[in-house]
Amino acid sequence: MRSFTLITDSTIDETASYFTDNDIKCAPLSFTIDDRTIEEDCGQTVSFHQFYDLLRQGKQSSTSQ
């Protein structure tokens, strides 16, 4: 029996399967890019590659932090 739970937030750029495979809980955070607010879902809505392509295109990303 595990006496602890690993929890991180979604900003570590890992896939949903990584969290499942390693029994890690993930707290989703949101970001805004190109006037669209997206709840981070481990790269499923906007892939990590797409996100960094948008930054390379000059788009600005922000968070509530």
Short mmCIF file of C-alpha atoms in Angstrom, two decimals:
data_model
loop_
_atom_site.label_atom_id
_atom_site.label_comp_id
_atom_site.label_asym_id
_atom_site.label_seq_id
_atom_site.Cartn_x
_atom_site.Cartn_y
_atom_site.Cartn_z
CA MET A 1 0.00 0.00 0.00
CA ARG A 2 1.32 3.41 -0.96
CA SER A 3 1.32 5.99 1.83
CA PHE A 4 1.67 8.96 -0.49
CA THR A 5 0.38 10.32 -3.79
CA LEU A 6 2.48 12.04 -6.42
CA ILE A 7 0.79 15.12 -7.84
CA THR A 8 2.10 17.60 -10.37
CA ASP A 9 0.59 20.17 -12.67
CA SER A 10 0.26 19.94 -16.42
CA THR A 11 3.13 22.32 -17.18
CA ILE A 12 5.71 19.53 -17.17
CA ASP A 13 4.75 18.62 -20.78
CA GLU A 14 4.15 14.91 -20.25
CA THR A 15 1.50 12.80 -21.94
CA ALA A 16 -1.64 11.51 -20.26
CA SER A 17 -0.31 7.96 -20.64
CA TYR A 18 2.84 8.92 -18.70
CA PHE A 19 0.71 9.97 -15.72
CA THR A 20 -1.43 6.84 -15.94
CA ASP A 21 1.53 4.49 -16.38
CA ASN A 22 3.33 6.00 -13.39
CA ASP A 23 0.29 6.48 -11.12
CA ILE A 24 0.81 10.25 -10.94
CA LYS A 25 -2.11 12.66 -10.49
CA CYS A 26 -2.08 15.77 -12.67
CA ALA A 27 -3.71 19.11 -11.89
CA PRO A 28 -4.58 20.79 -15.20
CA LEU A 29 -3.71 24.45 -15.61
CA SER A 30 -4.85 26.73 -18.41
CA PHE A 31 -3.00 28.99 -20.79
CA THR A 32 -4.02 31.58 -23.34
CA ILE A 33 -2.48 31.72 -26.79
CA ASP A 34 -3.70 33.58 -29.87
CA ASP A 35 -6.70 34.93 -27.86
CA ARG A 36 -7.83 31.36 -27.02
CA THR A 37 -7.83 30.01 -23.47
CA ILE A 38 -7.07 26.31 -23.29
CA GLU A 39 -7.21 24.01 -20.28
CA GLU A 40 -3.99 22.02 -20.54
CA ASP A 41 -4.82 18.36 -21.07
CA CYS A 42 -1.39 16.80 -21.58
CA GLY A 43 -1.12 17.88 -25.19
CA GLN A 44 -4.41 16.41 -26.39
CA THR A 45 -6.18 19.65 -27.42
CA VAL A 46 -3.04 21.47 -28.53
CA SER A 47 -0.10 19.13 -28.99
CA PHE A 48 3.24 20.14 -27.51
CA HIS A 49 4.60 20.43 -31.05
CA GLN A 50 1.71 22.72 -32.10
CA PHE A 51 2.20 24.88 -29.00
CA TYR A 52 5.89 25.44 -29.69
CA ASP A 53 5.18 26.02 -33.40
CA LEU A 54 2.81 28.83 -32.39
CA LEU A 55 5.54 30.37 -30.23
CA ARG A 56 8.02 30.12 -33.12
CA GLN A 57 5.44 31.96 -35.25
CA GLY A 58 5.57 34.85 -32.78
CA LYS A 59 2.35 34.10 -30.87
CA GLN A 60 2.38 35.11 -27.22
CA SER A 61 1.30 32.70 -24.49
CA SER A 62 0.24 33.65 -20.98
CA THR A 63 -1.14 32.06 -17.84
CA SER A 64 -3.01 33.39 -14.84
CA GLN A 65 0.23 33.20 -12.85
#
